mmCIF file of C-alpha atoms in Angstrom:
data_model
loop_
_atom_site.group_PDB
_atom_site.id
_atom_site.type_symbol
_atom_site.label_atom_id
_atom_site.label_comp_id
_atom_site.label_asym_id
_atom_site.label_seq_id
_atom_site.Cartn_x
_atom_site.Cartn_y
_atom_site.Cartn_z
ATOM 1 C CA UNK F 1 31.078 -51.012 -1.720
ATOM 2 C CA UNK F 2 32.107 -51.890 -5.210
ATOM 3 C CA UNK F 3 35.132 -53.972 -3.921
ATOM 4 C CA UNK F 4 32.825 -55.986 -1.560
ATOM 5 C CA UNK F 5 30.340 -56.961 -4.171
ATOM 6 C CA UNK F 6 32.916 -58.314 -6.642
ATOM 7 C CA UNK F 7 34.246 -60.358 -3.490
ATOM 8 C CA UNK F 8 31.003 -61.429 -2.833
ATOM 9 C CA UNK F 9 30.107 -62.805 -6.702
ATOM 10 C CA UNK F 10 33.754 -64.084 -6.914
ATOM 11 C CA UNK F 11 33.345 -66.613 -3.386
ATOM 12 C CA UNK F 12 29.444 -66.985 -4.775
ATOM 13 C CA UNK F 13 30.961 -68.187 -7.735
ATOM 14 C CA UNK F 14 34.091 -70.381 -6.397
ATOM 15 C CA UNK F 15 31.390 -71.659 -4.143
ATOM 16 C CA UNK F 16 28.997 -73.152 -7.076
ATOM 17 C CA UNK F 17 32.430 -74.678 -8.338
ATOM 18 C CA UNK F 18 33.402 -76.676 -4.984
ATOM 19 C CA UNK F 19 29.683 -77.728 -4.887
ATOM 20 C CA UNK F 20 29.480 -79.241 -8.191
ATOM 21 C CA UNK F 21 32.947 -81.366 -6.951
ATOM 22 C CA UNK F 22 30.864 -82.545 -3.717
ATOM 23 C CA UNK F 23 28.212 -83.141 -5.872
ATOM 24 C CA UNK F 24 30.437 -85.678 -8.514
ATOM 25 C CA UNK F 25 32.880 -86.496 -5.829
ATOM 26 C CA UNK F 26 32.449 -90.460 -6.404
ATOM 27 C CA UNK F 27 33.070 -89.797 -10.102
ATOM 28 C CA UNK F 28 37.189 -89.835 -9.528
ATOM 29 C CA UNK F 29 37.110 -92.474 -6.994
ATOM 30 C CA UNK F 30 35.055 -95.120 -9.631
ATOM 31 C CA UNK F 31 37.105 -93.700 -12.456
ATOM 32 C CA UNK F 32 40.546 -94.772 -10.864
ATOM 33 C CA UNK F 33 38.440 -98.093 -9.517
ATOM 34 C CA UNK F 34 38.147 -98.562 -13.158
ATOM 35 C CA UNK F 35 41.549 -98.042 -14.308
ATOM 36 C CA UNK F 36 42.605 -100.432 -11.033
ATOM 37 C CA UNK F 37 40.551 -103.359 -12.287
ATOM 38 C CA UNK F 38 41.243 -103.001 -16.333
ATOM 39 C CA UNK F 39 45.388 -102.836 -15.343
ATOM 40 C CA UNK F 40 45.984 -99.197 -17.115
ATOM 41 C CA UNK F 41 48.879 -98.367 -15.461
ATOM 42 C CA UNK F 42 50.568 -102.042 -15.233
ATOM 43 C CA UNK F 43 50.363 -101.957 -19.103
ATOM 44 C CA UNK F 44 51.736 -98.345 -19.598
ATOM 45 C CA UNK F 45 54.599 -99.440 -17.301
ATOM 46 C CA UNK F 46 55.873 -102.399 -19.329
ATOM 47 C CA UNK F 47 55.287 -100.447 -22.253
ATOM 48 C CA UNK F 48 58.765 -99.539 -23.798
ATOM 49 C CA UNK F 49 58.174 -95.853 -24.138
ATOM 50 C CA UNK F 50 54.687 -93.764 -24.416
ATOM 51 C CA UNK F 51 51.760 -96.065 -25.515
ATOM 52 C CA UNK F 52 48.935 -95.075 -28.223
ATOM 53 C CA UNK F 53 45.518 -95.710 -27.674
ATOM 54 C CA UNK F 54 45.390 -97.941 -30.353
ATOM 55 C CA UNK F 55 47.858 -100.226 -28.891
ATOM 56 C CA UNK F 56 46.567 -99.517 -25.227
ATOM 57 C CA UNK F 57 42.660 -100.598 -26.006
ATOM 58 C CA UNK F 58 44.290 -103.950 -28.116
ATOM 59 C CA UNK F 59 46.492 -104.751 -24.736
ATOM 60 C CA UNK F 60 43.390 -104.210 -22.477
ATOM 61 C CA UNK F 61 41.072 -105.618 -24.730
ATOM 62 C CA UNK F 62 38.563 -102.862 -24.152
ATOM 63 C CA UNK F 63 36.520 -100.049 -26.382
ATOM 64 C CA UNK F 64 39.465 -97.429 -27.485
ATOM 65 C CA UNK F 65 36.266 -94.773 -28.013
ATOM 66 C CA UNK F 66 35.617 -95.674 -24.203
ATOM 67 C CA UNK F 67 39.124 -96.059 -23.547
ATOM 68 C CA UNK F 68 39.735 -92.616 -24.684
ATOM 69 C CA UNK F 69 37.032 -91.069 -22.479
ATOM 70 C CA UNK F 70 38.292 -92.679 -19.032
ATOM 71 C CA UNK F 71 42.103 -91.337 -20.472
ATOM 72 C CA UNK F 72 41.246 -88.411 -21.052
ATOM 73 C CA UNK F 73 39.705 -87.277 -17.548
ATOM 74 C CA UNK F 74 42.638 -89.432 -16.119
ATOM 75 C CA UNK F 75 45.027 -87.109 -17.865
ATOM 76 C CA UNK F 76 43.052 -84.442 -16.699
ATOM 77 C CA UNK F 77 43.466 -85.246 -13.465
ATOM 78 C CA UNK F 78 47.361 -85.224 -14.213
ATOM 79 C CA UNK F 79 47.059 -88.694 -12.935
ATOM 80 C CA UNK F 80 48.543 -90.096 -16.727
ATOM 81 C CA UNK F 81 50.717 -87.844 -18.658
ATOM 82 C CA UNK F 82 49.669 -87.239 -23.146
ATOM 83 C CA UNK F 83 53.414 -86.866 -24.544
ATOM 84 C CA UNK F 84 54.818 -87.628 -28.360
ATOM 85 C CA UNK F 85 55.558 -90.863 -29.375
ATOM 86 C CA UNK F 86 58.676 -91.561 -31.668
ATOM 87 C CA UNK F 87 56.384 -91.674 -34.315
ATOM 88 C CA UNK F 88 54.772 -88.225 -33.254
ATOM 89 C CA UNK F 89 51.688 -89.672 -32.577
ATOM 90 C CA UNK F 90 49.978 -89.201 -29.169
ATOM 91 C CA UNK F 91 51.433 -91.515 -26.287
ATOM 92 C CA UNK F 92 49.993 -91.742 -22.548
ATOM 93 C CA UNK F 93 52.602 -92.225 -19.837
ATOM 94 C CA UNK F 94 53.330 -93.170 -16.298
ATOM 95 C CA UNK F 95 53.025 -90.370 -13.355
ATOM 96 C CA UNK F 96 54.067 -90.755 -9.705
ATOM 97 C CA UNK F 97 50.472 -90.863 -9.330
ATOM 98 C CA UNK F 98 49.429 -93.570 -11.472
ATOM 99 C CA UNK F 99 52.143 -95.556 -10.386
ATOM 100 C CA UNK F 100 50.472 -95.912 -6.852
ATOM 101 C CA UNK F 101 47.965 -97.841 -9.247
ATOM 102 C CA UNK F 102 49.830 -100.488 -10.427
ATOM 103 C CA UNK F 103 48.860 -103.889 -8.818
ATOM 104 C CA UNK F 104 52.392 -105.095 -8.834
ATOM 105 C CA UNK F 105 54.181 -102.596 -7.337
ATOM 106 C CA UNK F 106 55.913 -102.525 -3.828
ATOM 107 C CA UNK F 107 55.034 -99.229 -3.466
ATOM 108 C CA UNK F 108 51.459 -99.519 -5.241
ATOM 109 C CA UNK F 109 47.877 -98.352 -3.790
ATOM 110 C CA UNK F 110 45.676 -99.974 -5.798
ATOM 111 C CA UNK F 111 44.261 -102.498 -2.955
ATOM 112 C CA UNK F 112 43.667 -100.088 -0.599
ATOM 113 C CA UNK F 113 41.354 -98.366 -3.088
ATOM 114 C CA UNK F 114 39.524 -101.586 -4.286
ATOM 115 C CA UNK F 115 38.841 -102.078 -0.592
ATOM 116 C CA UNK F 116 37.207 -98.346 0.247
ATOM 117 C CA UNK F 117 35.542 -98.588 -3.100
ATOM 118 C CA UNK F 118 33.672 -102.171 -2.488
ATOM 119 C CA UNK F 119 30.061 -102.332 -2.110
ATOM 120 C CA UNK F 120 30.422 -103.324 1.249
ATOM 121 C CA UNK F 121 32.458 -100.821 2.572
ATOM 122 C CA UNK F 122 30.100 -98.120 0.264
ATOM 123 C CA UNK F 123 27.060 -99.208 1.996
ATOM 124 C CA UNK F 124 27.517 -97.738 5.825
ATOM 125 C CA UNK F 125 28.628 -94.552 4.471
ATOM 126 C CA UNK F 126 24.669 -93.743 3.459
ATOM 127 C CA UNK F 127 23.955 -94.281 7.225
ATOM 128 C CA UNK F 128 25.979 -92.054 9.158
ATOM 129 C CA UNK F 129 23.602 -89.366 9.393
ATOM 130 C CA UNK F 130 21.039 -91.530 11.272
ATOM 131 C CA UNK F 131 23.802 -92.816 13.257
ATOM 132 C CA UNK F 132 24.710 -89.521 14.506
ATOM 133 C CA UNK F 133 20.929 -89.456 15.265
ATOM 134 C CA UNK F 134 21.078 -91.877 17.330
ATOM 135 C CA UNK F 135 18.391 -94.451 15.152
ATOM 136 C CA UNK F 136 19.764 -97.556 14.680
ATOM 137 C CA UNK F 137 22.755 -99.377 15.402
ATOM 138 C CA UNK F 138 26.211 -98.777 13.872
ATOM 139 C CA UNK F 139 26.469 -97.936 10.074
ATOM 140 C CA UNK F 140 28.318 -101.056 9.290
ATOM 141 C CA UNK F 141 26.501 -103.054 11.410
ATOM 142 C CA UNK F 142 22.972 -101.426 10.145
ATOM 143 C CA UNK F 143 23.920 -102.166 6.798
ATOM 144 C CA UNK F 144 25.334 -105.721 6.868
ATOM 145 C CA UNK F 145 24.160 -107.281 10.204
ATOM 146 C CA UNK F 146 27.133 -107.857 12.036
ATOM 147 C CA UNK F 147 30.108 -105.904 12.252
ATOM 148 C CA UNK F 148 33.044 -105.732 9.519
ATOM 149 C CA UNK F 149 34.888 -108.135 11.923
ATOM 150 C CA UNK F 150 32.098 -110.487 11.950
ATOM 151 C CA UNK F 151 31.660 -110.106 8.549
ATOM 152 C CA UNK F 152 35.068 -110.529 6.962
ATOM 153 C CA UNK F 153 35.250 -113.842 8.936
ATOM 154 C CA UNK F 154 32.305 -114.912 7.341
ATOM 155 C CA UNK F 155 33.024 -113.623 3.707
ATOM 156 C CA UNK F 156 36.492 -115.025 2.243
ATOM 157 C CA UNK F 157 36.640 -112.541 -0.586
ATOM 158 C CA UNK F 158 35.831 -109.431 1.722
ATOM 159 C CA UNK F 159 38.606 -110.736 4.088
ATOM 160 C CA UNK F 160 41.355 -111.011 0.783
ATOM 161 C CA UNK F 161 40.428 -107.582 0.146
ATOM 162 C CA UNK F 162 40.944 -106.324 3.927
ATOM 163 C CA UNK F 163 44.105 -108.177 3.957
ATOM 164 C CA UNK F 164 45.470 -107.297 0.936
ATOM 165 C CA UNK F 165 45.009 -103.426 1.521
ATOM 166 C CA UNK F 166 46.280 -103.952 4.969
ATOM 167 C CA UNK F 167 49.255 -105.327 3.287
ATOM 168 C CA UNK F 168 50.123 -102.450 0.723
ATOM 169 C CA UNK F 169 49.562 -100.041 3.681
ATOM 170 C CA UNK F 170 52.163 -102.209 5.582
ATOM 171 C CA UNK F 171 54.825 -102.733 3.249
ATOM 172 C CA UNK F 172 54.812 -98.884 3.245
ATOM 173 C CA UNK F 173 54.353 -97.911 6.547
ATOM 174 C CA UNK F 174 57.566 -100.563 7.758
ATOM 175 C CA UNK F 175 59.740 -98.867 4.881
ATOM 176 C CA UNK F 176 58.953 -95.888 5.936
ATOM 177 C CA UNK F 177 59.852 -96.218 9.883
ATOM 178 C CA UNK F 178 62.886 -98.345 8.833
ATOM 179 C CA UNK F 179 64.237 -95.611 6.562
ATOM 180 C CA UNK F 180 63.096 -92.751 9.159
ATOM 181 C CA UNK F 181 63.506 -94.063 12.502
ATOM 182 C CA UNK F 182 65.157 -97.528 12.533
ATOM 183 C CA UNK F 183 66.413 -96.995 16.150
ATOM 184 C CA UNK F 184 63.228 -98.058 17.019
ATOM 185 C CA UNK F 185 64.009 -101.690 16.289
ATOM 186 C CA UNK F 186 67.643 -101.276 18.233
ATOM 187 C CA UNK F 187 67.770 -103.665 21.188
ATOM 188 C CA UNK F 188 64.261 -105.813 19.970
ATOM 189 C CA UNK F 189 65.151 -109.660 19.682
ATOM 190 C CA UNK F 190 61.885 -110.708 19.554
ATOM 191 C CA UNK F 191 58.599 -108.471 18.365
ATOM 192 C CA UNK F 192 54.872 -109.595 18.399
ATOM 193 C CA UNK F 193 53.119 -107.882 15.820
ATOM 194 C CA UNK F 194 49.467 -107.917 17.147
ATOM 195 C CA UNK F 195 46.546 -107.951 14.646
ATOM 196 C CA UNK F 196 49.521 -108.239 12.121
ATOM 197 C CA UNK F 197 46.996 -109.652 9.238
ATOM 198 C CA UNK F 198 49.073 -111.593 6.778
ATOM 199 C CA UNK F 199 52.352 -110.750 8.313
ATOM 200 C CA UNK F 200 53.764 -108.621 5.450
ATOM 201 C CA UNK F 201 54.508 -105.930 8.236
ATOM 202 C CA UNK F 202 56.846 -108.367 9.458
ATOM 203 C CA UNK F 203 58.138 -110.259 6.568
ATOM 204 C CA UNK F 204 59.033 -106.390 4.808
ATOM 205 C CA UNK F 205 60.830 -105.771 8.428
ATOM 206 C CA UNK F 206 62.829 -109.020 8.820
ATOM 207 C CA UNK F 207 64.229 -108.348 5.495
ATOM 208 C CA UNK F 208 66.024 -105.072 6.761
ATOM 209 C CA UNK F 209 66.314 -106.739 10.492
ATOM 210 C CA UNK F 210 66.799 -110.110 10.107
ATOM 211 C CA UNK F 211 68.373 -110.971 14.053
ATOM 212 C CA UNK F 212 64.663 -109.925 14.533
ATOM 213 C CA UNK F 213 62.136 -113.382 15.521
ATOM 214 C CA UNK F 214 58.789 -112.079 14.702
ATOM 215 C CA UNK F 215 55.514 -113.430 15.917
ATOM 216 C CA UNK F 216 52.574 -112.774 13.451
ATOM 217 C CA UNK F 217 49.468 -112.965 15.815
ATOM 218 C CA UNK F 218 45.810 -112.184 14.915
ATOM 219 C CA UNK F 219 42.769 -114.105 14.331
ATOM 220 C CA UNK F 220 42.693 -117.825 13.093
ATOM 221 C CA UNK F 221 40.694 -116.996 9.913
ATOM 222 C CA UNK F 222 43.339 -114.629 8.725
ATOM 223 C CA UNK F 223 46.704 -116.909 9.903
ATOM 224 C CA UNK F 224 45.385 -119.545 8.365
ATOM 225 C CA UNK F 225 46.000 -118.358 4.838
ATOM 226 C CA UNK F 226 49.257 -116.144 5.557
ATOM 227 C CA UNK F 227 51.625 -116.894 3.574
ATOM 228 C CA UNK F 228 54.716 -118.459 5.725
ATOM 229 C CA UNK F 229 58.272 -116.783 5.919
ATOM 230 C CA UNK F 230 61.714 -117.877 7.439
ATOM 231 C CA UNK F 231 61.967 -115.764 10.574
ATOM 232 C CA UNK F 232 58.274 -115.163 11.523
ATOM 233 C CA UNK F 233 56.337 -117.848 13.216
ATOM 234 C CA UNK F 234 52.550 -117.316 13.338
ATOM 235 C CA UNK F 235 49.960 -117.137 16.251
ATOM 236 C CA UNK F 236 46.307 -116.890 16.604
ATOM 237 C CA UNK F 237 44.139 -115.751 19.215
ATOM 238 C CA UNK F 238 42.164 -113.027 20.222
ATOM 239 C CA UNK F 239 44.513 -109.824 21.580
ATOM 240 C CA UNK F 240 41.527 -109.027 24.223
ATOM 241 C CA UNK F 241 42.379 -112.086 26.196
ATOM 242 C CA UNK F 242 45.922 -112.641 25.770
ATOM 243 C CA UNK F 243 49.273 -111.207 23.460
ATOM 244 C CA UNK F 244 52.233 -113.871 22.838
ATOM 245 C CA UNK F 245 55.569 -112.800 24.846
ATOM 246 C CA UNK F 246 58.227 -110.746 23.042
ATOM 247 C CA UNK F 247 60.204 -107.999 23.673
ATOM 248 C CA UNK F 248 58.078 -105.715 21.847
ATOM 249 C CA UNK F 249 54.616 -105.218 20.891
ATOM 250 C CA UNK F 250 54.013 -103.928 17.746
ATOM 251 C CA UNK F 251 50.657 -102.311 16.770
ATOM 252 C CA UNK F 252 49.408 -100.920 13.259
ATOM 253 C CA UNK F 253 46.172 -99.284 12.428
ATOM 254 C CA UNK F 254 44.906 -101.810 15.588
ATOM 255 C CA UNK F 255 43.962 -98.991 18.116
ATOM 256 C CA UNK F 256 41.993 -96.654 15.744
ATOM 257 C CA UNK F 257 39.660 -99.512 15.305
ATOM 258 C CA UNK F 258 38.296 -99.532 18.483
ATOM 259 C CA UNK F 259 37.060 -97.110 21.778
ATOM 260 C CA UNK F 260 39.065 -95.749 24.903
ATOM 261 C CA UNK F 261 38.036 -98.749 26.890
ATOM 262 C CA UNK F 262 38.807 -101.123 24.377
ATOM 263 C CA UNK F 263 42.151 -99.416 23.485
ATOM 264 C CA UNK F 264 42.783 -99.651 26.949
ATOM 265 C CA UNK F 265 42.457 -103.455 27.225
ATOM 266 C CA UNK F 266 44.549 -104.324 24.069
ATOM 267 C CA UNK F 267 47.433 -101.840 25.394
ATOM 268 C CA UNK F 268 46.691 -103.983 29.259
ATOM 269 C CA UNK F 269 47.770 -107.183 27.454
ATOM 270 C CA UNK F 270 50.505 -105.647 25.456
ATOM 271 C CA UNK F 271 52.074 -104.054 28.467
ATOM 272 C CA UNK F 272 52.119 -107.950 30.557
ATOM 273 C CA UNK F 273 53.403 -109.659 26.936
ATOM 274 C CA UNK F 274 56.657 -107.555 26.876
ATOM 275 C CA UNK F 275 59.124 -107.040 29.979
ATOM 276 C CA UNK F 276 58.747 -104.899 32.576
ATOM 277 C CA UNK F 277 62.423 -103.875 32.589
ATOM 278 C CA UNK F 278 63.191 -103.280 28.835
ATOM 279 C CA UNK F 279 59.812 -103.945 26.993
ATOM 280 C CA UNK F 280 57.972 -101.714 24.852
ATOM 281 C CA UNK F 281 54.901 -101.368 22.731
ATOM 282 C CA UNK F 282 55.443 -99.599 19.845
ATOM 283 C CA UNK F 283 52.152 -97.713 17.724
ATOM 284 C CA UNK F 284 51.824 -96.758 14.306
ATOM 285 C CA UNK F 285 48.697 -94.925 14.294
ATOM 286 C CA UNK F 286 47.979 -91.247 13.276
ATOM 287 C CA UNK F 287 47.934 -88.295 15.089
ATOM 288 C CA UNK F 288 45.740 -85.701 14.425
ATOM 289 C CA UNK F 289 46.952 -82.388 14.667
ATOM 290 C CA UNK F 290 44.756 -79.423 17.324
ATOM 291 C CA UNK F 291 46.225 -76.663 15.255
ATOM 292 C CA UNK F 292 47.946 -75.341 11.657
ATOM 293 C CA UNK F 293 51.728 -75.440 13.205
ATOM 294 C CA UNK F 294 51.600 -78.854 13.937
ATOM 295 C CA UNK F 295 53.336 -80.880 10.896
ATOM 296 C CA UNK F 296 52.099 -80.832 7.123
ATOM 297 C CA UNK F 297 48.259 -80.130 6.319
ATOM 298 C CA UNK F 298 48.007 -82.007 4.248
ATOM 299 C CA UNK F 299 48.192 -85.076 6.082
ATOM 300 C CA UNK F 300 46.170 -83.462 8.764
ATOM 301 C CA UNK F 301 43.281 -83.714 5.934
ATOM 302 C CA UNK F 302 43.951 -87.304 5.552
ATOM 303 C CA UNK F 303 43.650 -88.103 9.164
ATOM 304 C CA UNK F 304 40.108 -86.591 9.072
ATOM 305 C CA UNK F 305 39.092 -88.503 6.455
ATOM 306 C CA UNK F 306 40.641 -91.362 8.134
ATOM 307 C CA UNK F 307 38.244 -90.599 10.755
ATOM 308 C CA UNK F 308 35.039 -90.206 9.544
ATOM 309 C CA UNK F 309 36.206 -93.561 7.625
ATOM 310 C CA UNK F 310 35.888 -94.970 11.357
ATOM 311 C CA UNK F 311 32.878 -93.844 11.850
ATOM 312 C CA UNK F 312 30.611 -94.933 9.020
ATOM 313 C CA UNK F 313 32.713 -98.573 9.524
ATOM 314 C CA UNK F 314 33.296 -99.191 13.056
ATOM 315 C CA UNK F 315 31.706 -99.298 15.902
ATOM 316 C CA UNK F 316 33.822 -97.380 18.332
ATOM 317 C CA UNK F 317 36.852 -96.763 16.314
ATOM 318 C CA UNK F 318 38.479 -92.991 15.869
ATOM 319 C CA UNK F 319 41.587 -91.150 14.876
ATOM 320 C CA UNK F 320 43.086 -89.525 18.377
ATOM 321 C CA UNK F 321 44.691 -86.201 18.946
ATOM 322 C CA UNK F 322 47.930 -86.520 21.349
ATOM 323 C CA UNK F 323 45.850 -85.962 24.237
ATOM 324 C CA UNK F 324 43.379 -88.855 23.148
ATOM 325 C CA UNK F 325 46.556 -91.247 22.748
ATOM 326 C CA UNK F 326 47.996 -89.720 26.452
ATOM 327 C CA UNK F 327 44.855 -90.991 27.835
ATOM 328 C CA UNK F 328 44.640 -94.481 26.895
ATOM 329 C CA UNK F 329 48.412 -94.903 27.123
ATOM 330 C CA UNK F 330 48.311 -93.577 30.927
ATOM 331 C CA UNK F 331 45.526 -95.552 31.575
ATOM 332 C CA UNK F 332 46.664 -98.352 30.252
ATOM 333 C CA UNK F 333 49.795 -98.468 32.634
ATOM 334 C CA UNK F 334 52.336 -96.965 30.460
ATOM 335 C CA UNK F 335 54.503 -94.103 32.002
ATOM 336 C CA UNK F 336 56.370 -92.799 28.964
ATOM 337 C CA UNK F 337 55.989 -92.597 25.640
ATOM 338 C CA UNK F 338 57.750 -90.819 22.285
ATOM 339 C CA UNK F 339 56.159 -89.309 19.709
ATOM 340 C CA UNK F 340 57.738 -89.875 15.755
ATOM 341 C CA UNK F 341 56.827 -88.267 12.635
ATOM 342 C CA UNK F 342 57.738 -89.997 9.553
ATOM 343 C CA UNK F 343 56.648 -89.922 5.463
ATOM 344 C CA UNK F 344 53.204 -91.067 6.010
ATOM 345 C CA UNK F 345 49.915 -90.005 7.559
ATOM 346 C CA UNK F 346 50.713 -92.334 10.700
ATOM 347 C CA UNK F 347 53.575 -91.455 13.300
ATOM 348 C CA UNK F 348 55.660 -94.079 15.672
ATOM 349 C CA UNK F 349 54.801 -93.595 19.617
ATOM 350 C CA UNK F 350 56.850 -96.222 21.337
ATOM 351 C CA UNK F 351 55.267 -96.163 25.086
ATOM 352 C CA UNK F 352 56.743 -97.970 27.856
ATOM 353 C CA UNK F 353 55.695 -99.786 30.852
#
């Protein structure tokens, strides 16, 4: 009976920890919002050798007693490492992490953070219980009027932010499918990237692919300010009505935006864009795992998350199990399809007609 009581206090007590991080959750993503915008980790980098604080506050130009206090739960978060300096004086310096911060960085983070962490993509998230209760309309919607669509045509700045994060998720996601399955790309002359943003999905694949022509399609308010590239020729439209011809359709965190039905549509006009004979759409989206065995956890976790992101900022939009994707992929005309892991939370189904 003993045992069972201390079991008890100890998961009483381990529970009162994990509250208190619910609780102060927002507290790490505003921290690392803040070391985004001041350029922390682009200074450390170009720093020969472990900076001071001293000489870290004069390069930002900011408080060092301030400085010290946003360092020091950085470190704590082994996000920045404390070593010596030459001088034996106390130096901060680059992580893995907090190189994912930098905002010049190929492999960098940073914009997808400054995106989640904007006001307006903050705001839905303190609707989704009433949506759930059915009062209201959307959370997105509810909180800005329209939906983020609507809205990021209608507000330049939002729309830099949507495109730039969409373009540090791309420049990853392409190096990471080119590195871990670039059969994919074997036989494609011609690809259509649909709802391809700024093109820097296709721009980052022409450079390992150059035979490739790519066709950067997606709405006239975001071609218009793409920035143009030898090999890629831009197209605007709307992908519910009609997808350029190519050999291949190409389709990155598209899909999860939107329902079954809608899913279903896009993948419609994908499937008459490529040929019948050879064509194929090819799908970077995740896929969320039904049980433990299936691939690493820890990515499952970041699909869920991915989800509920959906949910408080899209309509319709969801992260799909296999079954889900079988469904809209069947439906859709498609009688085949491959499933691809690679090193990210999104896998490579290439379906065909």
């Amino acid at each position: 009976m003993e045992k069972v009581v201390k079991i008890m206090e100890k998961e009483e007590a381990e529970a009162e920890v994990e509250m208190w991080k619910y609780i102060f959750g927002f507290v790490e993503m505003a921290v690392v919002k803040c070391g985004i915008e001041l350029g922390i980790a682009d200074v450390i980098e170009s720093h020969a050798g472990p900076i001071t604080l001293s000489s870290l506050s004069s390069s930002l130009g900011c408080s060092p007693s301030g400085l010290y206090r946003i360092m020091r739960f950085l470190v704590n978060r082994r996000i920045f490492k404390e070593v010596a300096t030459s001088q034996g004086d106390t130096g901060y310096q680059q992580t893995p992490l907090s190189r994912r911060l930098m905002t010049r960085s190929e492999n960098g983070m940073a914009a997808l953070l400054l995106l989640e962490s904007s006001p307006v993509m903050l705001a839905p998230w303190h609707g989704l219980s009433a949506r759930l209760l059915g009062k209201g309309n959307a959370t997105f919607d509810a909180a800005h009027g329209q939906d983020v669509w609507g809205y990021a045509a209608s507000h330049p700045a939002h729309s830099k932010l949507i495109n730039d994060a969409m373009a540090c998720d791309a420049r990853m996601a392409v190096s990471a499918i080119v590195n871990g399955c670039p059969e994919v790309f074997d036989g494609v002359s011609t690809l259509v990237d649909v709802g391809g943003g700024d093109g820097t999905a296709l721009r980052t694949l022409i450079k390992a692919r150059p035979l490739i022509r790519g066709i950067n399609f997606d709405l006239p308010h975001v071609v218009s300010s793409a920035p143009k590239c030898n090999g890629v020729e831009y197209a605007s439209g709307d992908m519910f009505d009609t997808v350029p011809k190519a050999d291949a359709a190409f389709l990155m965190w598209v899909l999860h935006d939107w329902g079954d039905e809608e899913c279903i549509q896009i993948l419609e006009k994908c499937r008459q864009a490529i040929p019948g004979d050879k064509g194929k759409v090819i799908i970077v989206e995740a896929v969320i795992q039904e049980n433990e065995k299936e691939g690493d956890n820890n990515l499952k976790d970041v699909g869920l998350m991915l989800d509920m992101v959906m949910m408080a900022h899209t309509t319709t939009g969801k992260e799909r199990t296999l079954k889900e994707w079988d469904y809209v992929l069947k439906k859709a005309g498609f009688n085949r399809y491959t499933v691809k892991p690679i090193r990210a939370v999104k896998s490579v189904i290439e379906a065909y007609p």
